[in-house]
Each structure stands twice: as C-alpha cells, then as structure tokens.
Coordinates of C-alpha atoms in Angstrom, one line a residue:
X222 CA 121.6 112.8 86.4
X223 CA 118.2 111.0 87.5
X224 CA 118.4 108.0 90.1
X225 CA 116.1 105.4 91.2
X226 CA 116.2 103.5 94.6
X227 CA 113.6 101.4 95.0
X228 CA 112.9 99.6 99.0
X229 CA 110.1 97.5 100.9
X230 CA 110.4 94.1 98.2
X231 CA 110.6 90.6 99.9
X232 CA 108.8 87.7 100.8
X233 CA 105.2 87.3 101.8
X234 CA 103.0 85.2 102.5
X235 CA 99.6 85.2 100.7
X236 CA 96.9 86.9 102.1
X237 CA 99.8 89.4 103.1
X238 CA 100.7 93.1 102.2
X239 CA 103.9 95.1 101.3
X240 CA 104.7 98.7 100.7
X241 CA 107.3 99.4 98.2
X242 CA 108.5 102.9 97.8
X243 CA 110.8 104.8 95.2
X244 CA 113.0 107.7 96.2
X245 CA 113.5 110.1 92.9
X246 CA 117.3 111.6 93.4
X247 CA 117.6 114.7 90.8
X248 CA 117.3 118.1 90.2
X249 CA 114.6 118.2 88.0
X250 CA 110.6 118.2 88.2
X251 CA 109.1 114.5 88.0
X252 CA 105.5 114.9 86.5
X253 CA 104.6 111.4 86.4
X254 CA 105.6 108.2 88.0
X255 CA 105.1 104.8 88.2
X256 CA 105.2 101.2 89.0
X257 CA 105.5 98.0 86.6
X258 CA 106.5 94.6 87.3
X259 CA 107.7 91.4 85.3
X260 CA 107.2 87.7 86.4
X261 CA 109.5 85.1 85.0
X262 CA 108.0 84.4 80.8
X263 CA 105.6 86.9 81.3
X264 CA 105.7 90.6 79.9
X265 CA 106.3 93.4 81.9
X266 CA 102.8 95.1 82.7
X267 CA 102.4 98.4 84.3
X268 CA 100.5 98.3 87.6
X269 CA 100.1 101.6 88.5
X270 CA 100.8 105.4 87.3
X271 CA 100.6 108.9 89.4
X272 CA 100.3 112.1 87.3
X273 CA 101.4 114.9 89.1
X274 CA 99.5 117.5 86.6
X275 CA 96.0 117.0 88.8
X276 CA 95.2 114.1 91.0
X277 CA 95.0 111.8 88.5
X278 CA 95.7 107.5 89.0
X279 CA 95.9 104.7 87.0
X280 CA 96.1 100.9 87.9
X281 CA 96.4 97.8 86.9
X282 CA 92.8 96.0 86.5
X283 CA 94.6 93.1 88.4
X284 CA 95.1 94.6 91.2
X285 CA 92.5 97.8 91.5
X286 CA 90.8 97.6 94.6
X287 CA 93.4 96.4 96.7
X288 CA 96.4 98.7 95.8
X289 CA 97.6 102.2 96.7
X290 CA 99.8 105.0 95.2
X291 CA 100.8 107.9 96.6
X292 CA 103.5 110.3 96.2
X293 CA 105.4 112.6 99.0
X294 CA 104.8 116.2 99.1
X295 CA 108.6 116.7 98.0
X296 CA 107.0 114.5 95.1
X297 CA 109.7 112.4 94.9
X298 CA 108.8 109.7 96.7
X299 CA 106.8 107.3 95.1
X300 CA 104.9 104.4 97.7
X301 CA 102.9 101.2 96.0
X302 CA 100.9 100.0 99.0
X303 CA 99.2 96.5 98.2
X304 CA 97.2 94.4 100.0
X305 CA 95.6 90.5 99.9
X306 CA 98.6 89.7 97.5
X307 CA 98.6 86.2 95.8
X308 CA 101.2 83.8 94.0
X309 CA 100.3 86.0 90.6
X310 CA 101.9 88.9 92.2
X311 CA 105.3 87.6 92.6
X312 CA 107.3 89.5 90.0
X313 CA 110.6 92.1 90.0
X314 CA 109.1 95.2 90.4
X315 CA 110.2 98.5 89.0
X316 CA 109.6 102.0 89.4
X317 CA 109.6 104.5 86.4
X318 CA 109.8 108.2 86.3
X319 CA 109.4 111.2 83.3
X320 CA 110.0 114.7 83.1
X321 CA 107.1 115.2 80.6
X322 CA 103.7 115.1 80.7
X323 CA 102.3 111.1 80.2
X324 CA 98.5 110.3 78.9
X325 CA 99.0 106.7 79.5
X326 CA 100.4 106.5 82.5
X327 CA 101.1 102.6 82.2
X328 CA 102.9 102.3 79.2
X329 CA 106.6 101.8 79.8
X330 CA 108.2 103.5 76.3
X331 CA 107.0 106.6 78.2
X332 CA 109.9 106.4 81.0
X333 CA 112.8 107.2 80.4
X334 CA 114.1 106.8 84.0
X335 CA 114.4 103.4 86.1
X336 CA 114.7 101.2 89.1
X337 CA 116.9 98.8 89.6
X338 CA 114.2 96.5 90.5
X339 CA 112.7 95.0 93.7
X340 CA 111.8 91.5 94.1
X341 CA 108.5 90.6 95.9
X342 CA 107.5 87.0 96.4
X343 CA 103.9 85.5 97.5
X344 CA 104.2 81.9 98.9
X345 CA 101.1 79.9 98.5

C-alpha cells in the first residue's frame, strides 16, 4: 500500500509564494517523485521531477527560475516551493511517486502512485 497526502495549497495573491509538500506513506523505496498540475480545459503538465538516483531535477520551463524541489532525508517528503506566482499558475496540483528508476521525470504514465490533489489559486 502506497499513500499520498499532499498540504500547503490555497489562495494567493499574485506576486505571492506557496510551499506545497507531499508525505510518501509506504514501506517501500521511492526513487523518483514529482509534481504536475491541471488548470480547468488545459492538460495536465508536469512541473517538476526529483530523481533520487543522483542529484538530478527537472522543471517545468514555465516556471524554472522561480521554483524549488526538494525532498526530506527520510526521502519521503517531497516540498514544491514557488515564488512570484501569477493567474497561469492556478491549477489542482498533484504529487506523483515510482518505485522504478524514471528518465523523464515529467511525464505522468511514469507514476504509478498519486495525490489526491491540492488546489492553489492566484488572484489577479
């Protein structure tokens, strides 16, 4: 059994920051995790990925820059720090882990564990 709980969405104004962060419940070894989000008629898009196999990141070109991952020493906590956050940003936001080892970090048929969702919303 693998669980998910996701914390930190809400409402901000833009400008703002938030810091979401995913709590991996489970026996087993995560080796990659990560973050996506969906707005409403969009696609969901993969903001950012953390191997644990080597240092190794991967983000979202819309929000590079301005956006943090990071993962506990237990590594089963996953935090998405992100700052200057704008009306495009509002979205459900989900975190993703895998077992195995993943090249594309961003690509969602890769997980096969999830969040519930968070929702974050940027006022104008």
């Amino acid at each position: 059994q693998v669980t998910l709980v996701e914390s930190g969405g809400g409402s901000v104004q833009a400008g703002g920051s938030l810091k979401l962060s995913c709590t991996v419940v489970s026996r087993y070894n995560m080796f990659s995790m990560a973050w996506f989000r969906q707005a409403p008629g969009k696609e969901r898009e993969g903001v950012a990925g953390f191997r644990e196999d080597g240092p190794t990141t991967t983000f979202l070109e819309a929000v590079k820059g301005r956006t943090t991952i990071t993962r506990d020493e237990d590594k089963k906590t996953l935090h998405l720090e992100m700052k200057d956050l704008g009306p495009d940003d509002t979205a459900v936001y989900y975190c993703a882990a895998a077992r195995i080892f993943i090249l594309d970090l961003l690509d969602s048929t890769n997980y096969p564990y999830w969040g519930q969702g968070t929702q974050v919303t940027v006022s104008s």
